[in-house]
Coordinates of C-alpha atoms and ligand atoms in Angstrom, one line a residue:
X1 CA -20.1 -14.4 11.4
X2 CA -20.8 -11.7 8.9
X3 CA -17.7 -11.9 6.7
X4 CA -17.3 -14.4 3.9
X5 CA -15.1 -17.5 4.4
X6 CA -12.1 -18.1 2.2
X7 CA -10.7 -21.6 2.6
X8 CA -7.3 -22.3 1.2
X9 CA -6.2 -25.9 0.7
X10 CA -2.4 -26.1 1.1
X11 CA -2.4 -29.9 0.4
X12 CA -4.0 -29.2 -3.0
X13 CA -1.3 -26.6 -3.6
X14 CA 1.5 -29.0 -2.7
X15 CA -0.1 -31.7 -4.9
X16 CA -0.3 -29.3 -7.9
X17 CA 3.4 -28.6 -7.4
X18 CA 4.3 -32.3 -7.3
X19 CA 2.1 -33.1 -10.3
X20 CA 3.8 -30.3 -12.3
X21 CA 7.2 -31.5 -11.1
X22 CA 6.5 -35.0 -12.6
X23 CA 6.1 -33.4 -16.0
X24 CA 9.6 -31.9 -15.7
X25 CA 12.9 -33.8 -15.7
X26 CA 14.8 -30.7 -14.5
X27 CA 14.1 -28.5 -11.4
X28 CA 10.7 -27.2 -10.6
X29 CA 10.7 -23.9 -8.8
X30 CA 7.7 -21.9 -7.6
X31 CA 6.5 -18.4 -8.4
X32 CA 5.0 -16.7 -5.3
X33 CA 4.9 -13.1 -6.3
X34 CA 2.0 -10.8 -5.3
X35 CA 1.9 -12.4 -1.8
X36 CA 1.7 -15.9 -3.2
X37 CA -0.9 -15.0 -5.8
X38 CA -3.0 -13.4 -3.0
X39 CA -3.0 -16.5 -0.8
X40 CA -0.3 -15.5 1.8
X41 CA 3.3 -15.8 0.7
X42 CA 4.5 -17.2 4.0
X43 CA 2.0 -20.1 4.2
X44 CA 2.2 -20.8 0.4
X45 CA 6.0 -20.7 0.5
X46 CA 6.2 -23.0 3.5
X47 CA 3.8 -25.5 2.0
X48 CA 5.7 -25.6 -1.3
X49 CA 9.0 -26.0 0.4
X50 CA 7.6 -28.9 2.3
X51 CA 6.5 -30.4 -1.0
X52 CA 10.0 -30.1 -2.3
X53 CA 10.5 -26.7 -4.0
X54 CA 14.0 -25.3 -3.5
X55 CA 13.8 -22.1 -5.5
X56 CA 11.2 -19.3 -5.4
X57 CA 10.5 -16.2 -7.5
X58 CA 9.0 -12.9 -6.4
X59 CA 8.4 -9.8 -8.4
X60 CA 10.2 -7.2 -6.2
X61 CA 12.9 -7.3 -3.6
X62 CA 10.5 -6.1 -0.9
X63 CA 8.4 -9.3 -1.5
X64 CA 11.4 -11.3 -0.6
X65 CA 11.4 -10.2 3.0
X66 CA 8.3 -12.1 4.2
X67 CA 9.3 -15.1 2.1
X68 CA 12.8 -15.3 3.5
X69 CA 11.4 -15.1 7.1
X70 CA 9.1 -17.9 6.3
X71 CA 11.6 -20.2 4.5
X72 CA 14.7 -19.7 6.6
X73 CA 18.2 -19.2 5.2
X74 CA 18.7 -22.2 2.9
X75 CA 16.3 -21.9 0.0
X76 CA 16.7 -19.7 -3.1
X77 CA 14.7 -16.6 -3.6
X78 CA 15.0 -14.7 -6.9
X79 CA 13.6 -11.3 -8.0
X80 CA 12.2 -10.8 -11.5
X81 CA 12.5 -7.1 -11.5
X82 CA 16.2 -7.4 -10.9
X83 CA 18.4 -4.9 -9.0
X84 CA 16.7 -1.6 -8.7
X85 CA 18.2 1.6 -7.3
X86 CA 18.2 1.3 -3.5
X87 CA 17.8 -2.5 -3.4
X88 CA 21.4 -3.5 -2.4
X89 CA 20.7 -3.6 1.3
X90 CA 17.5 -5.8 0.9
X91 CA 19.2 -8.1 -1.6
X92 CA 22.1 -8.6 0.8
X93 CA 20.3 -8.8 4.1
X94 CA 17.7 -11.2 2.9
X95 CA 19.9 -13.1 0.5
X96 CA 17.9 -12.5 -2.7
X97 CA 19.1 -13.2 -6.2
X98 CA 18.1 -10.5 -8.7
X99 CA 17.4 -11.4 -12.3
X100 CA 19.3 -8.5 -14.0
X101 CA 17.3 -7.0 -16.9
X102 CA 19.6 -4.4 -18.4
X103 CA 23.1 -3.1 -18.7
X104 CA 22.3 -0.5 -16.0
X105 CA 21.1 -3.2 -13.6
X106 CA 24.2 -5.2 -14.3
X107 CA 26.5 -2.3 -13.6
X108 CA 24.6 -1.4 -10.5
X109 CA 24.8 -5.0 -9.2
X110 CA 28.5 -5.5 -10.0
X111 CA 29.4 -2.2 -8.4
X112 CA 27.0 -2.3 -5.5
X113 CA 27.1 -6.0 -4.5
X114 CA 30.2 -7.6 -6.0
X115 CA 30.2 -11.3 -5.6
X116 CA 26.5 -11.4 -4.7
X117 CA 24.5 -14.1 -6.7
X118 CA 22.5 -12.9 -9.7
X119 CA 20.8 -14.2 -12.8
X120 CA 20.1 -12.7 -16.1
X121 CA 16.8 -12.1 -17.8
X122 CA 16.7 -12.0 -21.6
X123 CA 14.0 -10.7 -23.8
X124 CA 13.2 -13.3 -26.4
X125 CA 10.3 -11.4 -27.9
X126 CA 7.8 -10.3 -25.3
X127 CA 9.3 -6.8 -24.9
X128 CA 8.5 -6.5 -21.2
X129 CA 11.6 -7.4 -19.1
X130 CA 15.1 -8.5 -20.0
X131 CA 18.0 -7.7 -22.2
X132 CA 17.4 -7.6 -25.9
X133 CA 19.6 -9.7 -28.3
X134 CA 21.9 -6.8 -29.2
X135 CA 22.4 -5.6 -25.6
X136 CA 23.1 -9.2 -24.5
X137 CA 25.5 -9.8 -27.3
X138 CA 27.5 -6.8 -26.1
X139 CA 27.4 -7.7 -22.5
X140 CA 27.5 -11.5 -22.6
X141 CA 31.1 -12.1 -22.0
X142 CA 31.3 -9.7 -19.1
X143 CA 28.1 -11.1 -17.6
X144 CA 29.2 -14.7 -17.9
X145 CA 32.6 -13.7 -16.3
X146 CA 30.6 -12.8 -13.1
X147 CA 29.1 -16.3 -12.8
X148 CA 25.3 -15.8 -13.1
X149 CA 23.3 -18.6 -11.5
X150 CA 20.5 -18.6 -14.0
X151 CA 19.6 -17.3 -17.5
X152 CA 15.9 -16.9 -18.0
X153 CA 13.3 -15.6 -20.4
X154 CA 9.5 -15.5 -20.4
X155 CA 7.0 -16.7 -23.0
X156 CA 4.2 -14.3 -24.1
X157 CA 1.7 -16.8 -25.5
X158 CA 2.4 -20.1 -23.7
X159 CA -1.3 -20.4 -22.7
X160 CA -2.0 -20.9 -26.5
X161 CA -0.1 -24.1 -27.4
X162 CA -0.7 -23.5 -31.2
X163 CA 0.6 -20.0 -31.2
X164 CA 3.6 -19.4 -33.5
X165 CA 5.2 -17.1 -30.9
X166 CA 6.1 -20.1 -28.7
X167 CA 8.4 -21.7 -31.3
X168 CA 9.8 -18.3 -32.3
X169 CA 10.7 -17.4 -28.7
X170 CA 12.2 -20.9 -28.2
X171 CA 14.4 -20.3 -31.2
X172 CA 15.5 -16.9 -30.1
X173 CA 16.3 -18.2 -26.5
X174 CA 18.4 -21.0 -28.0
X175 CA 20.3 -18.5 -30.2
X176 CA 20.9 -16.1 -27.3
X177 CA 22.1 -18.9 -24.9
X178 CA 24.1 -21.1 -27.3
X179 CA 27.3 -22.4 -25.8
X180 CA 26.4 -20.9 -22.3
X181 CA 27.0 -23.4 -19.5
X182 CA 24.7 -21.6 -17.0
X183 CA 21.4 -23.2 -16.0
X184 CA 18.6 -21.9 -18.2
X185 CA 14.8 -21.3 -17.6
X186 CA 12.1 -20.4 -20.1
X187 CA 8.8 -22.0 -19.0
X188 CA 6.1 -20.9 -16.5
X189 CA 3.0 -23.0 -16.2
X190 CA 2.0 -22.6 -19.8
X191 CA 5.5 -23.4 -21.1
X192 CA 5.7 -26.5 -19.0
X193 CA 2.6 -27.9 -20.8
X194 CA 4.2 -27.2 -24.2
X195 CA 6.6 -30.1 -23.6
X196 CA 10.2 -30.9 -22.8
X197 CA 11.7 -28.7 -25.5
X198 CA 10.6 -25.8 -23.3
X199 CA 11.7 -27.1 -20.0
X200 CA 15.5 -26.5 -20.0
X201 CA 17.1 -26.8 -16.5
X202 CA 14.4 -25.1 -14.4
X203 CA 10.7 -24.4 -14.8
X204 CA 8.9 -21.6 -12.9
X205 CA 5.2 -22.4 -12.5
X206 CA 2.9 -20.0 -10.8
X207 CA -0.8 -20.1 -11.6
X208 CA -0.9 -23.9 -12.1
X209 CA 0.1 -24.3 -8.4
X210 CA -2.9 -22.2 -7.3
X211 CA -5.3 -24.3 -9.4
X212 CA -5.7 -22.2 -12.5
X213 CA -5.6 -22.5 -16.3
X214 CA -3.8 -23.5 -18.4
X215 CA -3.0 -26.4 -16.0
X216 CA -6.2 -28.4 -16.8
X217 CA -5.3 -31.1 -14.2
X218 CA -4.8 -28.7 -11.4
X219 CA -6.7 -29.3 -8.1
X220 CA -8.8 -26.3 -7.0
X221 CA -7.0 -24.6 -4.1
X222 CA -9.6 -22.1 -2.8
X223 CA -13.2 -22.1 -1.8
X224 CA -15.3 -19.1 -1.1
X225 CA -18.5 -19.2 1.0
X226 CA -20.7 -16.2 1.4
X227 CA -23.0 -15.9 4.4
X228 CA -26.6 -14.8 3.9
X229 CA -27.5 -11.6 5.8
X230 CA -31.1 -11.3 4.8
X231 CA -33.7 -12.9 2.6
X232 CA -36.8 -11.1 1.2
X233 CA -39.8 -11.5 -1.1
X234 CA -39.8 -9.4 -4.2
X235 CA -43.0 -8.9 -6.2
X236 CA -43.2 -9.0 -10.0
X237 CA -42.2 -5.5 -11.3
X238 CA -40.0 -4.7 -8.2
X239 CA -36.3 -4.0 -8.8
X240 CA -33.2 -5.2 -6.9
X241 CA -30.0 -3.3 -6.3
X242 CA -28.3 -0.2 -7.8
X243 CA -29.6 1.2 -11.1
X244 CA -32.7 -1.0 -11.0
X245 CA -30.8 -3.3 -13.3
X246 CA -32.9 -6.4 -12.4
X247 CA -36.6 -6.5 -12.3
X248 CA -38.5 -9.5 -10.9
X249 CA -40.8 -11.2 -13.4
X250 CA -42.3 -13.6 -10.9
X251 CA -42.7 -13.6 -7.2
X252 CA -39.1 -14.0 -6.1
X253 CA -37.1 -14.8 -3.0
X254 CA -33.9 -12.7 -2.9
X255 CA -30.9 -13.4 -0.6
X256 CA -28.4 -10.7 0.2
X257 CA -24.9 -12.1 0.9
X258 CA -21.9 -10.5 2.6
X259 CA -19.2 -9.9 -0.1
X260 CA -18.8 -7.4 -2.9
X261 CA -16.3 -5.8 -5.2
X262 CA -14.3 -4.5 -2.2
X263 CA -13.6 -8.1 -1.6
X264 CA -12.4 -8.7 -5.1
X265 CA -15.6 -10.0 -6.5
X266 CA -15.3 -7.9 -9.6
X267 CA -18.4 -5.8 -10.4
X268 CA -18.3 -6.8 -14.0
X269 CA -19.1 -10.4 -13.2
X270 CA -22.5 -9.1 -12.4
X271 CA -25.4 -11.0 -13.5
X272 CA -23.4 -13.6 -15.5
X273 CA -22.7 -15.9 -12.6
X274 CA -24.3 -18.4 -10.3
X275 CA -23.7 -19.0 -6.7
X276 CA -24.2 -22.5 -5.3
X277 CA -26.1 -24.2 -2.5
X278 CA -24.6 -27.7 -2.7
X279 CA -24.9 -28.6 -6.4
X280 CA -27.8 -26.2 -7.1
X281 CA -26.9 -23.0 -8.9
X282 CA -28.7 -19.7 -8.0
X283 CA -28.2 -16.7 -10.3
X284 CA -26.7 -13.4 -9.1
X285 CA -29.3 -10.7 -9.8
X286 CA -28.8 -6.9 -9.9
X287 CA -25.4 -5.2 -9.5
X288 CA -22.5 -6.4 -7.4
X289 CA -22.1 -3.6 -4.8
X290 CA -19.1 -2.8 -2.6
X291 CA -20.0 -5.2 0.3
X292 CA -23.1 -7.1 -0.9
X293 CA -24.4 -9.3 -3.7
X294 CA -28.1 -10.2 -4.3
X295 CA -29.0 -13.7 -5.4
X296 CA -32.3 -15.3 -6.7
X297 CA -32.9 -18.3 -4.4
X298 CA -36.6 -18.7 -5.4
X299 CA -36.1 -22.1 -6.9
X300 CA -34.3 -23.5 -3.9
X301 CA -37.6 -23.8 -2.0
X302 CA -35.9 -22.9 1.3
X303 CA -33.7 -20.0 2.5
X304 CA -30.0 -20.9 2.6
X305 CA -27.6 -19.8 5.4
X306 CA -24.8 -19.4 3.0
X307 CA -23.9 -19.8 -0.7
X308 CA -20.7 -20.8 -2.4
X309 CA -19.1 -18.6 -5.1
X310 CA -15.8 -20.4 -5.7
X311 CA -15.7 -24.2 -5.4
X312 CA -14.7 -27.2 -7.4
X313 CA -17.7 -26.7 -9.8
X314 CA -17.2 -23.0 -10.2
X315 CA -13.4 -22.5 -10.3
X316 CA -11.5 -19.2 -10.3
X317 CA -11.3 -19.5 -14.1
X318 CA -15.1 -19.7 -14.5
X319 CA -15.6 -16.7 -12.2
X320 CA -13.0 -14.9 -14.2
X321 CA -14.8 -15.8 -17.5
X322 CA -18.0 -14.2 -16.1
X323 CA -16.1 -11.0 -15.3
X324 CA -14.2 -10.8 -18.5
X325 CA -10.8 -11.4 -16.8
X326 CA -8.4 -14.3 -15.9
X327 CA -8.0 -16.5 -12.9
X328 CA -4.8 -14.7 -11.9
X329 CA -6.8 -11.4 -11.4
X330 CA -9.5 -13.1 -9.3
X331 CA -6.8 -14.6 -7.0
X332 CA -4.7 -11.5 -6.6
X333 CA -7.8 -9.4 -6.0
X334 CA -9.2 -11.5 -3.1
X335 CA -9.8 -9.0 -0.4
X336 CA -8.5 -8.6 3.2
X337 CA -11.9 -8.9 4.8
X338 CA -12.4 -12.6 4.4
X339 CA -12.1 -14.9 7.3
X340 CA -9.3 -17.0 5.9
X341 CA -8.7 -20.6 6.9
X342 CA -5.8 -22.8 5.8
X343 CA -5.8 -26.6 5.7
X344 CA -2.9 -28.9 5.1
Ligands
PLP401 C1 4.4 -14.6 -13.2 C2 5.6 -15.2 -13.9 C3 5.8 -16.6 -13.9 C4 4.7 -17.5 -13.5 O1 3.7 -17.6 -14.5 P1 2.4 -18.5 -14.4 O2 1.7 -18.2 -15.7 O3 1.6 -18.0 -13.3 O4 2.8 -19.9 -14.3 C5 7.0 -17.1 -14.4 N1 7.9 -16.2 -14.9 C6 7.8 -14.9 -14.9 C7 8.8 -14.0 -15.5 C8 6.6 -14.3 -14.4 O5 6.4 -13.0 -14.5

């Protein structure tokens, strides 16, 4: 076996959904965009449906196809990017519910798919997707007359509980939806942790399901094990890898493992990270290259057959910290070369 092994624990995923659901007195949906945060939307969707999720969110209508095939006809699938030009056939055939983001999308939807379910996305301050307060004020009565199934907005700073933006967006969302009888949704993972004021009728967690911050109690969902291809002695003064960026200061034993930045192990994580044999950390030395990483295993005292990069000790968030990014990017960058195995 020369490719690294990515193990995905669908029981842990389901437990994370259930634990988030207990925080929430309303409905807990599941966000499975970007192929289920990189972990396979069909398997992830199936496991979450078994855990009890009844509504799912994807980013684009195209992402709804594989999910609909995995879930069958009865569960809800909504699309954050709304109703884009050319989407009518997909929305209809796969029974997807667009979250309409603008007057243009609203008109397109009502003309192209009259009577087809839709939601409305409002901009409460993030300035990314959704109707602005003035646009919504002008359209509100027409939109409500068409029976939207959900009105939603998204928080920009929910991973920082003390950030003033949270309360501000909450206030704007209340103002924009006052007197509206349609179910409302504001919180993703971060918003769920801000407390019941943010929960409304439906919460939309993503990252917390997959074991990431800010859901501190999340169970880790993935493990990544890298097979050793070769181990060599390196003398003091000799260098390892591209650019001679690491030079041995002592007689060293260097293991070369099979995974690199083409597998989503971001080059920038470079020398800031350890790889584990059991509980023992071994430092990455030299540059991460496309298919290979070099590791100082001198202190182990024996040559390992494989080393673990992502595990319960070294979570996706710690790997992300070393690379100057976030757990979301580590997950969604995981490459196609891994031997993937699913349990649960
Ligand atoms: C991605 C996304 C979510 C899920 O966010 P997490 O931080 O992963 O929980 C929810 N709502 C919208 C609009 C999103 O784009």
